[in-house]
C-alpha cells in the first residue's frame, strides 16, 4: 500500500490484466486498475505518489472457500477479476472468467479437434442424435473393445439402466453392487424395480470384494456390477469366476476407468455388458454422455430399440415396446471423437501425475494407503486418491487445502448409511467401506495440471498434515 504509482505501473505491465491488488501485511486493502491510474494522471503528474491515495477501497471480494457457482454469478461487465481472501482478510488467490480460482480437483481439456468437429456438425445441420459422429464415436469403442457392440447414450446413468433392462433384469431380481460407489450404480438397479445388495469392498483395491459377494448370493441373485473405482480395476478373474459359477449377468461399471487394463485387456471387456460416463469431470468428456457395450448381438439390438423410444427402426413412429429417449447428440459425439483421439495421451499424463504424487507423498506417515499398483494391470488414475490415517480429520484437511487454493474432495459415502439405501445392506459390517469413505481424499488430477501446481498441492498437504499431527 505504500508503493508508488510507478511501481504499480510496472506490476500492471508485467501481469497484463489491467489490475493489481494492494495489500498491507498481506491483508487486502484496495484494488488498482489502469483506469484508476489514467484518471489520476490526467489531473496530476506525480508517478511517485503512493498508490494508497489512488486505489479503490470500495472493492468487491469473496471468501476463498466460495463455490464455483457463487464466483461465476459474481462476474459482470464491471467485475472481471475477483480477489479471494481468507477469514482474516489475507489475499489468497483470485478468480477470473478464464482461470479457476483454485487448482481444481479435475477439469476437462479441449485442445484437440473439438471445435473443428463441432463446426463441422453445425455446418452439416446434423446436430441431434442422427449424424456421422455418433457412429464414429461408437466405432472407436468397438475398435478398443473387440467383440463388443457400442451404443452411445445421453449419460452414464442411463447406460447402466439400459444395460440392466436389456439384460432382462426385472422386479425383485437381486443385483450385487459395491457399498462404495457413486449412487448412479445403485439407482439404476432401483429403476428396474430390482433389489441392490450392497457388498463390502476390498481394503487394498477399494473395489467390490468377490469373497464377500459370494456370501451374498441367493436364488434371487441375477447379476453383479463391479465398479472400477477411481480407475482401479476390480479383481476381474475372481468376479468372472463368480459370474460363471453362479450364472450371473456381469455388468462392468467403467465410468471412472477408461484407459485402465486388466492383464492387457481394457476395462469393459470382461462381462455381458459395460458402461462408461463422459460427464464433465471424466477422463473423456462430452459434457454429458455415456456409452454402453454389449457382447450379445441380439441383446445389443434390443438395447438400440429401447434407446430410441422403442420405435421400430424400419417403420417410423411404430413402437414395438415402451422405450426411452437415451440418445446422444451428434454435437456431443463430435467432442467425444476428438477426446478419444487423445486418450493415450490423457492416460499417460494421468499416470505421470499419479507417479509424481506418490514420489512426493510416499514418506508421509499420515497417509494410510496409496492406490494399489499391480504389475499386470494399468491403473488409469481418474482421480488420484489416498486414504488418510484414522486419527487425521480428513474434512479439516480439505477445508485447509481450500484456504490455500487447492480443491480436494472426499471419497463417496458408503451407500448403506444414506436414507434411500439403508434397507439394502445385508452384511453385518462394512468396515472397509466406512473407513475408506471417512478417510479417503482425492487431489487435483486434471491432465493439464502443471508440475508447479502438483508441488503446491503436495507442499500444502505436507504442511497441513504436520500441523494436525
Tab-separated table of C-alpha atoms in Angstrom:
chain	number	residue	atom	x	y	z
A	1	UNK	CA	0.000	0.000	0.000
A	2	UNK	CA	2.985	2.325	0.386
A	3	UNK	CA	4.332	1.536	-3.094
A	4	UNK	CA	4.319	4.224	-5.751
A	5	UNK	CA	2.176	4.538	-8.862
A	6	UNK	CA	5.373	3.988	-10.836
A	7	UNK	CA	5.808	0.572	-9.149
A	8	UNK	CA	2.147	-0.235	-9.737
A	9	UNK	CA	2.504	0.525	-13.439
A	10	UNK	CA	5.376	-1.945	-13.632
A	11	UNK	CA	3.186	-4.592	-11.984
A	12	UNK	CA	0.335	-3.871	-14.368
A	13	UNK	CA	2.709	-4.116	-17.289
A	14	UNK	CA	4.004	-7.471	-16.048
A	15	UNK	CA	0.705	-9.173	-15.311
A	16	UNK	CA	-1.219	-7.951	-18.338
A	17	UNK	CA	-4.548	-7.992	-16.507
A	18	UNK	CA	-5.029	-4.260	-16.154
A	19	UNK	CA	-5.496	-4.629	-12.410
A	20	UNK	CA	-3.388	-5.268	-9.326
A	21	UNK	CA	-4.275	-5.900	-5.709
A	22	UNK	CA	-2.997	-3.686	-2.918
A	23	UNK	CA	-2.168	-5.220	0.469
A	24	UNK	CA	-0.920	-4.190	3.849
A	25	UNK	CA	0.829	-7.076	5.613
A	26	UNK	CA	-0.951	-9.377	3.131
A	27	UNK	CA	-4.405	-8.056	4.109
A	28	UNK	CA	-6.242	-6.822	1.017
A	29	UNK	CA	-6.867	-3.096	1.385
A	30	UNK	CA	-7.510	-1.952	-2.168
A	31	UNK	CA	-7.711	-2.655	-5.878
A	32	UNK	CA	-5.951	-0.562	-8.503
A	33	UNK	CA	-6.707	-0.611	-12.225
A	34	UNK	CA	-5.002	1.004	-15.183
A	35	UNK	CA	-8.131	3.136	-15.499
A	36	UNK	CA	-7.651	4.463	-11.963
A	37	UNK	CA	-4.105	5.464	-12.844
A	38	UNK	CA	-5.111	7.110	-16.136
A	39	UNK	CA	-7.717	9.203	-14.368
A	40	UNK	CA	-5.171	10.230	-11.745
A	41	UNK	CA	-2.510	11.132	-14.312
A	42	UNK	CA	-4.946	13.320	-16.265
A	43	UNK	CA	-5.103	15.599	-13.237
A	44	UNK	CA	-1.627	15.038	-11.783
A	45	UNK	CA	1.840	14.163	-12.973
A	46	UNK	CA	3.369	12.540	-9.939
A	47	UNK	CA	4.338	8.921	-10.590
A	48	UNK	CA	5.876	8.702	-7.127
A	49	UNK	CA	2.554	9.238	-5.357
A	50	UNK	CA	1.612	6.367	-3.010
A	51	UNK	CA	-0.982	4.064	-4.563
A	52	UNK	CA	-2.994	4.181	-1.324
A	53	UNK	CA	-4.109	7.638	-2.469
A	54	UNK	CA	-5.320	6.365	-5.833
A	55	UNK	CA	-6.565	2.822	-5.239
A	56	UNK	CA	-10.201	1.842	-4.938
A	57	UNK	CA	-11.018	0.974	-1.333
A	58	UNK	CA	-14.608	0.054	-2.168
A	59	UNK	CA	-13.683	-3.173	-3.947
A	60	UNK	CA	-15.540	-6.465	-4.368
A	61	UNK	CA	-14.012	-9.664	-2.991
A	62	UNK	CA	-15.177	-13.129	-1.984
A	63	UNK	CA	-14.113	-15.702	0.612
A	64	UNK	CA	-11.610	-18.174	-0.808
A	65	UNK	CA	-13.919	-21.072	0.079
A	66	UNK	CA	-16.677	-19.711	-2.204
A	67	UNK	CA	-18.049	-22.349	-4.539
A	68	UNK	CA	-17.825	-22.167	-8.305
A	69	UNK	CA	-21.434	-21.091	-8.806
A	70	UNK	CA	-21.107	-18.147	-6.443
A	71	UNK	CA	-17.946	-16.984	-8.159
A	72	UNK	CA	-19.292	-17.315	-11.682
A	73	UNK	CA	-22.508	-15.476	-10.794
A	74	UNK	CA	-20.464	-12.588	-9.380
A	75	UNK	CA	-18.813	-11.697	-12.667
A	76	UNK	CA	-20.303	-8.788	-14.587
A	77	UNK	CA	-19.317	-6.150	-17.106
A	78	UNK	CA	-17.775	-4.198	-14.204
A	79	UNK	CA	-16.353	-7.149	-12.228
A	80	UNK	CA	-13.996	-9.277	-14.295
A	81	UNK	CA	-11.420	-10.226	-11.661
A	82	UNK	CA	-12.330	-11.139	-8.099
A	83	UNK	CA	-9.789	-11.230	-5.247
A	84	UNK	CA	-10.298	-14.143	-2.832
A	85	UNK	CA	-9.471	-13.750	0.839
A	86	UNK	CA	-9.379	-15.935	3.922
A	87	UNK	CA	-11.274	-15.213	7.126
A	88	UNK	CA	-8.553	-12.803	8.297
A	89	UNK	CA	-8.792	-10.793	5.089
A	90	UNK	CA	-5.474	-12.108	3.785
A	91	UNK	CA	-5.277	-12.234	-0.008
A	92	UNK	CA	-5.077	-15.911	-1.009
A	93	UNK	CA	-5.994	-16.123	-4.687
A	94	UNK	CA	-8.092	-14.555	-7.404
A	95	UNK	CA	-10.673	-15.629	-9.946
A	96	UNK	CA	-11.401	-14.529	-13.465
A	97	UNK	CA	-13.517	-15.963	-16.263
A	98	UNK	CA	-10.505	-17.783	-17.721
A	99	UNK	CA	-8.821	-19.042	-14.551
A	100	UNK	CA	-10.271	-21.271	-11.904
A	101	UNK	CA	-9.775	-19.515	-8.597
A	102	UNK	CA	-8.140	-22.635	-7.219
A	103	UNK	CA	-6.352	-25.693	-8.526
A	104	UNK	CA	-9.460	-27.685	-9.436
A	105	UNK	CA	-9.765	-31.321	-8.497
A	106	UNK	CA	-10.449	-32.080	-12.141
A	107	UNK	CA	-11.414	-30.278	-15.318
A	108	UNK	CA	-11.574	-31.339	-18.983
A	109	UNK	CA	-9.033	-30.421	-21.624
A	110	UNK	CA	-10.299	-29.409	-25.064
A	111	UNK	CA	-7.161	-28.611	-27.012
A	112	UNK	CA	-7.658	-31.075	-29.844
A	113	UNK	CA	-10.123	-31.126	-32.732
A	114	UNK	CA	-13.220	-30.431	-30.619
A	115	UNK	CA	-14.026	-27.020	-32.125
A	116	UNK	CA	-13.337	-28.174	-35.686
A	117	UNK	CA	-15.617	-31.183	-35.336
A	118	UNK	CA	-18.343	-29.094	-33.686
A	119	UNK	CA	-18.152	-26.598	-36.533
A	120	UNK	CA	-18.436	-29.486	-38.986
A	121	UNK	CA	-21.597	-30.669	-37.181
A	122	UNK	CA	-23.188	-27.248	-37.267
A	123	UNK	CA	-22.384	-26.702	-40.929
A	124	UNK	CA	-23.853	-30.118	-41.775
A	125	UNK	CA	-27.017	-29.270	-39.732
A	126	UNK	CA	-26.788	-32.777	-38.176
A	127	UNK	CA	-26.681	-31.686	-34.557
A	128	UNK	CA	-29.137	-34.066	-32.892
A	129	UNK	CA	-28.902	-37.822	-32.403
A	130	UNK	CA	-28.560	-38.566	-36.100
A	131	UNK	CA	-25.152	-37.879	-37.587
A	132	UNK	CA	-21.837	-39.370	-38.568
A	133	UNK	CA	-20.034	-38.546	-35.343
A	134	UNK	CA	-22.344	-40.705	-33.207
A	135	UNK	CA	-21.477	-43.828	-35.163
A	136	UNK	CA	-17.828	-42.812	-35.408
A	137	UNK	CA	-17.701	-42.435	-31.626
A	138	UNK	CA	-19.297	-45.864	-31.193
A	139	UNK	CA	-16.862	-47.457	-33.625
A	140	UNK	CA	-13.911	-46.091	-31.670
A	141	UNK	CA	-15.183	-48.009	-28.645
A	142	UNK	CA	-15.800	-51.133	-30.704
A	143	UNK	CA	-12.256	-50.975	-32.038
A	144	UNK	CA	-10.983	-50.589	-28.486
A	145	UNK	CA	-13.209	-53.457	-27.227
A	146	UNK	CA	-13.253	-56.201	-29.907
A	147	UNK	CA	-16.364	-58.358	-29.804
A	148	UNK	CA	-18.489	-55.754	-28.032
A	149	UNK	CA	-21.294	-53.691	-29.601
A	150	UNK	CA	-21.111	-49.988	-28.679
A	151	UNK	CA	-24.252	-47.903	-28.131
A	152	UNK	CA	-23.861	-44.180	-27.426
A	153	UNK	CA	-26.300	-42.771	-24.855
A	154	UNK	CA	-27.024	-39.490	-23.132
A	155	UNK	CA	-25.175	-40.193	-19.862
A	156	UNK	CA	-23.537	-42.897	-17.791
A	157	UNK	CA	-26.539	-43.457	-15.533
A	158	UNK	CA	-28.907	-44.253	-18.381
A	159	UNK	CA	-26.206	-46.530	-19.802
A	160	UNK	CA	-26.478	-48.585	-16.600
A	161	UNK	CA	-30.266	-48.569	-16.709
A	162	UNK	CA	-30.375	-49.526	-20.380
A	163	UNK	CA	-27.855	-52.311	-19.783
A	164	UNK	CA	-29.864	-53.837	-16.949
A	165	UNK	CA	-33.155	-53.607	-18.862
A	166	UNK	CA	-31.601	-55.148	-21.959
A	167	UNK	CA	-30.065	-57.945	-19.912
A	168	UNK	CA	-33.532	-58.794	-18.610
A	169	UNK	CA	-33.382	-57.580	-15.018
A	170	UNK	CA	-36.853	-57.108	-13.592
A	171	UNK	CA	-38.971	-56.867	-10.435
A	172	UNK	CA	-37.445	-58.494	-7.383
A	173	UNK	CA	-34.203	-59.616	-9.021
A	174	UNK	CA	-31.178	-59.092	-6.794
A	175	UNK	CA	-28.083	-57.333	-8.105
A	176	UNK	CA	-24.867	-57.256	-6.091
A	177	UNK	CA	-23.209	-53.819	-6.103
A	178	UNK	CA	-20.338	-52.384	-4.046
A	179	UNK	CA	-21.205	-50.368	-0.971
A	180	UNK	CA	-18.604	-47.790	-2.011
A	181	UNK	CA	-19.671	-46.246	-5.306
A	182	UNK	CA	-21.486	-43.269	-6.763
A	183	UNK	CA	-25.256	-43.522	-6.292
A	184	UNK	CA	-25.955	-43.957	-10.016
A	185	UNK	CA	-24.880	-47.609	-9.833
A	186	UNK	CA	-27.492	-48.414	-7.207
A	187	UNK	CA	-30.145	-46.102	-8.636
A	188	UNK	CA	-30.049	-47.866	-12.000
A	189	UNK	CA	-30.887	-51.145	-10.255
A	190	UNK	CA	-33.821	-49.492	-8.499
A	191	UNK	CA	-35.074	-48.054	-11.807
A	192	UNK	CA	-35.630	-51.675	-12.891
A	193	UNK	CA	-37.568	-52.440	-9.685
A	194	UNK	CA	-34.754	-54.829	-8.878
A	195	UNK	CA	-33.062	-55.079	-5.470
A	196	UNK	CA	-29.499	-53.812	-4.946
A	197	UNK	CA	-27.491	-55.895	-2.490
A	198	UNK	CA	-24.692	-53.786	-1.020
A	199	UNK	CA	-21.374	-55.593	-0.790
A	200	UNK	CA	-18.254	-54.830	1.241
A	201	UNK	CA	-15.162	-53.674	-0.653
A	202	UNK	CA	-11.602	-54.937	-0.667
A	203	UNK	CA	-9.294	-52.925	1.654
A	204	UNK	CA	-6.490	-52.810	-0.932
A	205	UNK	CA	-8.313	-52.027	-4.191
A	206	UNK	CA	-11.364	-50.316	-2.589
A	207	UNK	CA	-13.456	-52.204	-5.163
A	208	UNK	CA	-16.065	-54.926	-4.680
A	209	UNK	CA	-14.765	-57.956	-2.744
A	210	UNK	CA	-15.521	-61.170	-4.647
A	211	UNK	CA	-15.395	-63.334	-1.499
A	212	UNK	CA	-17.871	-61.077	0.270
A	213	UNK	CA	-20.046	-61.024	-2.847
A	214	UNK	CA	-20.243	-64.808	-2.957
A	215	UNK	CA	-21.673	-64.884	0.566
A	216	UNK	CA	-24.488	-62.564	-0.560
A	217	UNK	CA	-25.670	-64.701	-3.467
A	218	UNK	CA	-29.176	-66.129	-3.147
A	219	UNK	CA	-31.601	-67.833	-5.532
A	220	UNK	CA	-32.862	-64.369	-6.464
A	221	UNK	CA	-29.415	-63.027	-7.418
A	222	UNK	CA	-29.304	-62.398	-11.141
A	223	UNK	CA	-26.396	-60.007	-11.694
A	224	UNK	CA	-23.288	-58.389	-10.254
A	225	UNK	CA	-21.923	-54.921	-11.010
A	226	UNK	CA	-18.218	-54.434	-10.277
A	227	UNK	CA	-17.345	-50.726	-10.190
A	228	UNK	CA	-13.765	-49.839	-11.121
A	229	UNK	CA	-13.388	-47.118	-8.508
A	230	UNK	CA	-11.264	-44.077	-9.415
A	231	UNK	CA	-9.699	-46.063	-12.273
A	232	UNK	CA	-8.634	-49.025	-10.115
A	233	UNK	CA	-9.791	-52.314	-11.626
A	234	UNK	CA	-11.643	-54.916	-9.604
A	235	UNK	CA	-10.229	-58.427	-9.375
A	236	UNK	CA	-11.826	-59.451	-12.658
A	237	UNK	CA	-10.536	-63.030	-12.552
A	238	UNK	CA	-12.413	-63.601	-9.301
A	239	UNK	CA	-15.507	-61.693	-10.474
A	240	UNK	CA	-15.671	-63.573	-13.792
A	241	UNK	CA	-15.286	-66.893	-11.974
A	242	UNK	CA	-18.121	-65.941	-9.627
A	243	UNK	CA	-20.324	-64.890	-12.534
A	244	UNK	CA	-19.706	-68.156	-14.368
A	245	UNK	CA	-20.234	-70.483	-11.380
A	246	UNK	CA	-23.496	-68.845	-10.314
A	247	UNK	CA	-24.753	-67.908	-13.787
A	248	UNK	CA	-24.851	-64.198	-13.003
A	249	UNK	CA	-25.037	-61.421	-15.548
A	250	UNK	CA	-21.854	-59.368	-15.307
A	251	UNK	CA	-22.122	-55.623	-15.891
A	252	UNK	CA	-18.917	-53.594	-15.540
A	253	UNK	CA	-19.324	-50.002	-14.376
A	254	UNK	CA	-16.384	-48.330	-16.129
A	255	UNK	CA	-17.496	-44.730	-15.548
A	256	UNK	CA	-14.109	-43.925	-13.986
A	257	UNK	CA	-11.838	-46.480	-15.635
A	258	UNK	CA	-11.482	-45.721	-19.321
A	259	UNK	CA	-7.858	-46.481	-20.162
A	260	UNK	CA	-7.404	-48.987	-17.342
A	261	UNK	CA	-6.348	-52.511	-18.300
A	262	UNK	CA	-6.579	-55.918	-16.644
A	263	UNK	CA	-3.846	-58.257	-17.910
A	264	UNK	CA	-3.598	-56.379	-21.168
A	265	UNK	CA	-7.329	-56.040	-21.836
A	266	UNK	CA	-9.174	-52.727	-21.397
A	267	UNK	CA	-11.894	-52.349	-18.799
A	268	UNK	CA	-15.278	-53.140	-20.317
A	269	UNK	CA	-14.133	-56.382	-21.970
A	270	UNK	CA	-14.939	-58.888	-19.240
A	271	UNK	CA	-18.690	-59.164	-18.864
A	272	UNK	CA	-22.006	-59.312	-20.650
A	273	UNK	CA	-22.083	-55.521	-20.740
A	274	UNK	CA	-20.145	-52.443	-19.649
A	275	UNK	CA	-20.929	-48.758	-19.223
A	276	UNK	CA	-18.890	-45.561	-19.480
A	277	UNK	CA	-19.549	-41.954	-18.482
A	278	UNK	CA	-18.417	-38.789	-20.267
A	279	UNK	CA	-19.533	-36.278	-17.637
A	280	UNK	CA	-17.528	-33.051	-17.483
A	281	UNK	CA	-15.098	-34.401	-14.885
A	282	UNK	CA	-14.302	-37.698	-16.596
A	283	UNK	CA	-11.075	-38.527	-18.443
A	284	UNK	CA	-13.006	-38.397	-21.722
A	285	UNK	CA	-15.676	-35.713	-21.549
A	286	UNK	CA	-18.581	-34.666	-23.730
A	287	UNK	CA	-20.222	-32.550	-21.006
A	288	UNK	CA	-22.828	-35.245	-20.503
A	289	UNK	CA	-22.827	-38.570	-22.276
A	290	UNK	CA	-22.291	-42.278	-21.916
A	291	UNK	CA	-21.505	-45.474	-23.777
A	292	UNK	CA	-22.966	-48.939	-23.384
A	293	UNK	CA	-21.060	-52.021	-24.543
A	294	UNK	CA	-22.976	-55.277	-25.008
A	295	UNK	CA	-21.468	-58.603	-26.027
A	296	UNK	CA	-24.518	-60.425	-27.409
A	297	UNK	CA	-25.688	-59.153	-30.807
A	298	UNK	CA	-29.408	-59.726	-30.165
A	299	UNK	CA	-29.288	-58.041	-26.766
A	300	UNK	CA	-27.497	-55.098	-28.370
A	301	UNK	CA	-30.288	-54.805	-30.942
A	302	UNK	CA	-32.811	-54.723	-28.107
A	303	UNK	CA	-30.805	-52.004	-26.337
A	304	UNK	CA	-30.724	-49.880	-29.503
A	305	UNK	CA	-34.501	-50.268	-29.803
A	306	UNK	CA	-35.049	-49.229	-26.178
A	307	UNK	CA	-32.663	-46.279	-26.535
A	308	UNK	CA	-34.933	-44.662	-29.163
A	309	UNK	CA	-38.418	-44.815	-27.607
A	310	UNK	CA	-38.835	-48.479	-28.573
A	311	UNK	CA	-39.511	-47.322	-32.146
A	312	UNK	CA	-39.130	-49.835	-34.961
A	313	UNK	CA	-36.050	-48.759	-36.984
A	314	UNK	CA	-37.756	-49.807	-40.228
A	315	UNK	CA	-41.184	-48.335	-39.532
A	316	UNK	CA	-41.147	-44.739	-38.371
A	317	UNK	CA	-43.457	-43.866	-35.452
A	318	UNK	CA	-44.299	-47.543	-34.915
A	319	UNK	CA	-43.352	-48.555	-31.380
A	320	UNK	CA	-42.698	-52.228	-30.680
A	321	UNK	CA	-42.095	-51.723	-26.945
A	322	UNK	CA	-42.103	-48.941	-24.381
A	323	UNK	CA	-38.671	-47.405	-24.671
A	324	UNK	CA	-36.659	-44.403	-23.543
A	325	UNK	CA	-35.112	-41.281	-25.017
A	326	UNK	CA	-31.500	-42.107	-24.155
A	327	UNK	CA	-29.805	-40.875	-27.325
A	328	UNK	CA	-26.516	-38.954	-27.548
A	329	UNK	CA	-26.392	-35.899	-29.800
A	330	UNK	CA	-24.079	-35.642	-32.775
A	331	UNK	CA	-22.602	-32.492	-31.186
A	332	UNK	CA	-21.626	-34.393	-28.051
A	333	UNK	CA	-20.291	-37.292	-30.104
A	334	UNK	CA	-18.131	-34.880	-32.109
A	335	UNK	CA	-16.474	-33.749	-28.888
A	336	UNK	CA	-16.146	-37.394	-27.845
A	337	UNK	CA	-14.374	-38.329	-31.064
A	338	UNK	CA	-11.871	-35.512	-30.605
A	339	UNK	CA	-11.320	-36.562	-26.996
A	340	UNK	CA	-10.846	-40.227	-27.889
A	341	UNK	CA	-8.185	-39.289	-30.406
A	342	UNK	CA	-6.100	-38.167	-27.413
A	343	UNK	CA	-6.974	-40.963	-24.989
A	344	UNK	CA	-3.478	-42.492	-24.911
A	345	UNK	CA	-2.013	-39.049	-24.237
A	346	UNK	CA	-4.524	-38.410	-21.437
A	347	UNK	CA	-3.841	-41.749	-19.743
A	348	UNK	CA	-0.067	-41.256	-19.955
A	349	UNK	CA	-0.476	-37.847	-18.302
A	350	UNK	CA	-2.772	-39.254	-15.602
A	351	UNK	CA	-0.285	-41.983	-14.751
A	352	UNK	CA	2.570	-39.488	-14.687
A	353	UNK	CA	0.589	-37.258	-12.323
A	354	UNK	CA	-0.006	-40.251	-10.055
A	355	UNK	CA	3.685	-41.154	-10.016
A	356	UNK	CA	4.639	-37.582	-9.062
A	357	UNK	CA	2.117	-37.537	-6.216
A	358	UNK	CA	3.367	-40.907	-4.961
A	359	UNK	CA	7.007	-39.803	-5.090
A	360	UNK	CA	6.274	-36.597	-3.179
A	361	UNK	CA	3.993	-38.142	-0.570
A	362	UNK	CA	5.324	-41.679	-0.057
A	363	UNK	CA	7.182	-40.808	3.143
A	364	UNK	CA	4.194	-39.134	4.819
A	365	UNK	CA	3.139	-41.331	7.729
A	366	UNK	CA	-0.280	-39.633	7.937
A	367	UNK	CA	-1.244	-41.419	4.712
A	368	UNK	CA	-2.548	-44.906	5.459
A	369	UNK	CA	-2.918	-46.224	1.905
A	370	UNK	CA	-1.967	-45.232	-1.611
A	371	UNK	CA	-3.678	-46.577	-4.753
A	372	UNK	CA	-2.685	-50.194	-5.349
A	373	UNK	CA	-0.440	-50.708	-8.362
A	374	UNK	CA	-0.317	-54.189	-9.927
A	375	UNK	CA	2.437	-55.004	-12.402
A	376	UNK	CA	-0.028	-56.955	-14.591
A	377	UNK	CA	-2.557	-54.125	-14.789
A	378	UNK	CA	-2.784	-50.463	-15.767
A	379	UNK	CA	-4.457	-48.063	-13.337
A	380	UNK	CA	-5.761	-45.008	-15.226
A	381	UNK	CA	-5.919	-42.842	-12.073
A	382	UNK	CA	-9.056	-40.891	-12.929
A	383	UNK	CA	-8.673	-39.139	-9.569
A	384	UNK	CA	-5.533	-39.550	-7.509
A	385	UNK	CA	-6.900	-40.700	-4.169
A	386	UNK	CA	-5.286	-41.726	-0.895
A	387	UNK	CA	-6.567	-42.848	2.491
A	388	UNK	CA	-5.511	-40.770	5.487
A	389	UNK	CA	-4.718	-42.270	8.858
A	390	UNK	CA	-7.667	-42.826	11.202
A	391	UNK	CA	-6.656	-40.047	13.601
A	392	UNK	CA	-6.483	-37.375	10.888
A	393	UNK	CA	-9.555	-35.201	10.367
A	394	UNK	CA	-9.974	-35.626	6.600
A	395	UNK	CA	-12.650	-32.943	6.266
A	396	UNK	CA	-10.453	-30.430	8.108
A	397	UNK	CA	-7.634	-31.199	5.675
A	398	UNK	CA	-9.974	-30.477	2.759
A	399	UNK	CA	-11.002	-27.151	4.322
A	400	UNK	CA	-7.400	-26.114	4.956
A	401	UNK	CA	-6.348	-27.036	1.430
A	402	UNK	CA	-9.165	-24.881	0.101
A	403	UNK	CA	-7.777	-21.932	2.031
A	404	UNK	CA	-4.528	-22.186	0.063
A	405	UNK	CA	-6.271	-22.504	-3.278
A	406	UNK	CA	-6.353	-26.296	-3.599
A	407	UNK	CA	-9.608	-28.121	-4.267
A	408	UNK	CA	-9.719	-31.629	-2.809
A	409	UNK	CA	-12.677	-33.967	-2.494
A	410	UNK	CA	-13.850	-36.659	-0.118
A	411	UNK	CA	-14.429	-40.199	-1.300
A	412	UNK	CA	-18.039	-41.277	-1.904
A	413	UNK	CA	-20.218	-42.027	1.118
A	414	UNK	CA	-20.925	-45.675	1.908
A	415	UNK	CA	-24.254	-46.341	0.253
A	416	UNK	CA	-25.804	-48.133	3.224
A	417	UNK	CA	-25.667	-45.082	5.521
A	418	UNK	CA	-27.803	-42.891	3.229
A	419	UNK	CA	-31.604	-42.788	3.645
A	420	UNK	CA	-32.676	-44.282	0.275
A	421	UNK	CA	-30.341	-47.280	0.549
A	422	UNK	CA	-30.264	-48.344	4.205
A	423	UNK	CA	-32.571	-51.311	3.680
A	424	UNK	CA	-30.268	-52.902	1.089
A	425	UNK	CA	-27.456	-53.745	3.493
A	426	UNK	CA	-27.211	-57.470	4.196
A	427	UNK	CA	-23.757	-57.833	5.739
A	428	UNK	CA	-23.285	-57.211	9.460
A	429	UNK	CA	-20.329	-54.886	8.901
A	430	UNK	CA	-18.993	-52.704	6.124
A	431	UNK	CA	-15.781	-51.779	7.931
A	432	UNK	CA	-13.641	-51.210	4.844
A	433	UNK	CA	-16.270	-49.184	3.037
A	434	UNK	CA	-16.847	-46.940	6.048
A	435	UNK	CA	-13.142	-46.379	6.709
A	436	UNK	CA	-12.294	-45.557	3.095
A	437	UNK	CA	-15.308	-43.265	2.846
A	438	UNK	CA	-14.379	-41.430	6.044
A	439	UNK	CA	-10.642	-41.070	5.371
A	440	UNK	CA	-10.371	-41.017	1.568
A	441	UNK	CA	-9.310	-37.823	-0.162
A	442	UNK	CA	-8.847	-37.050	-3.870
A	443	UNK	CA	-6.341	-34.486	-5.114
A	444	UNK	CA	-6.285	-32.328	-8.279
A	445	UNK	CA	-5.884	-34.726	-11.205
A	446	UNK	CA	-6.628	-32.800	-14.395
A	447	UNK	CA	-4.495	-33.814	-17.358
A	448	UNK	CA	-3.485	-30.173	-17.689
A	449	UNK	CA	-2.190	-29.752	-14.138
A	450	UNK	CA	1.355	-28.377	-14.049
A	451	UNK	CA	4.331	-29.673	-12.086
A	452	UNK	CA	4.331	-26.469	-10.046
A	453	UNK	CA	0.668	-26.961	-9.183
A	454	UNK	CA	1.282	-30.556	-8.064
A	455	UNK	CA	4.204	-29.321	-5.967
A	456	UNK	CA	1.951	-26.685	-4.383
A	457	UNK	CA	-0.652	-29.361	-3.575
A	458	UNK	CA	1.944	-31.679	-2.032
A	459	UNK	CA	3.786	-28.952	-0.103
A	460	UNK	CA	0.488	-27.620	1.246
A	461	UNK	CA	-0.711	-31.093	2.225
A	462	UNK	CA	2.555	-31.947	3.970
A	463	UNK	CA	2.439	-28.685	5.940
A	464	UNK	CA	-1.215	-29.150	6.897
A	465	UNK	CA	-0.740	-32.754	7.988
A	466	UNK	CA	2.285	-31.736	10.003
A	467	UNK	CA	0.237	-29.085	11.816
A	468	UNK	CA	-2.583	-31.545	12.533
A	469	UNK	CA	-0.419	-34.334	13.952
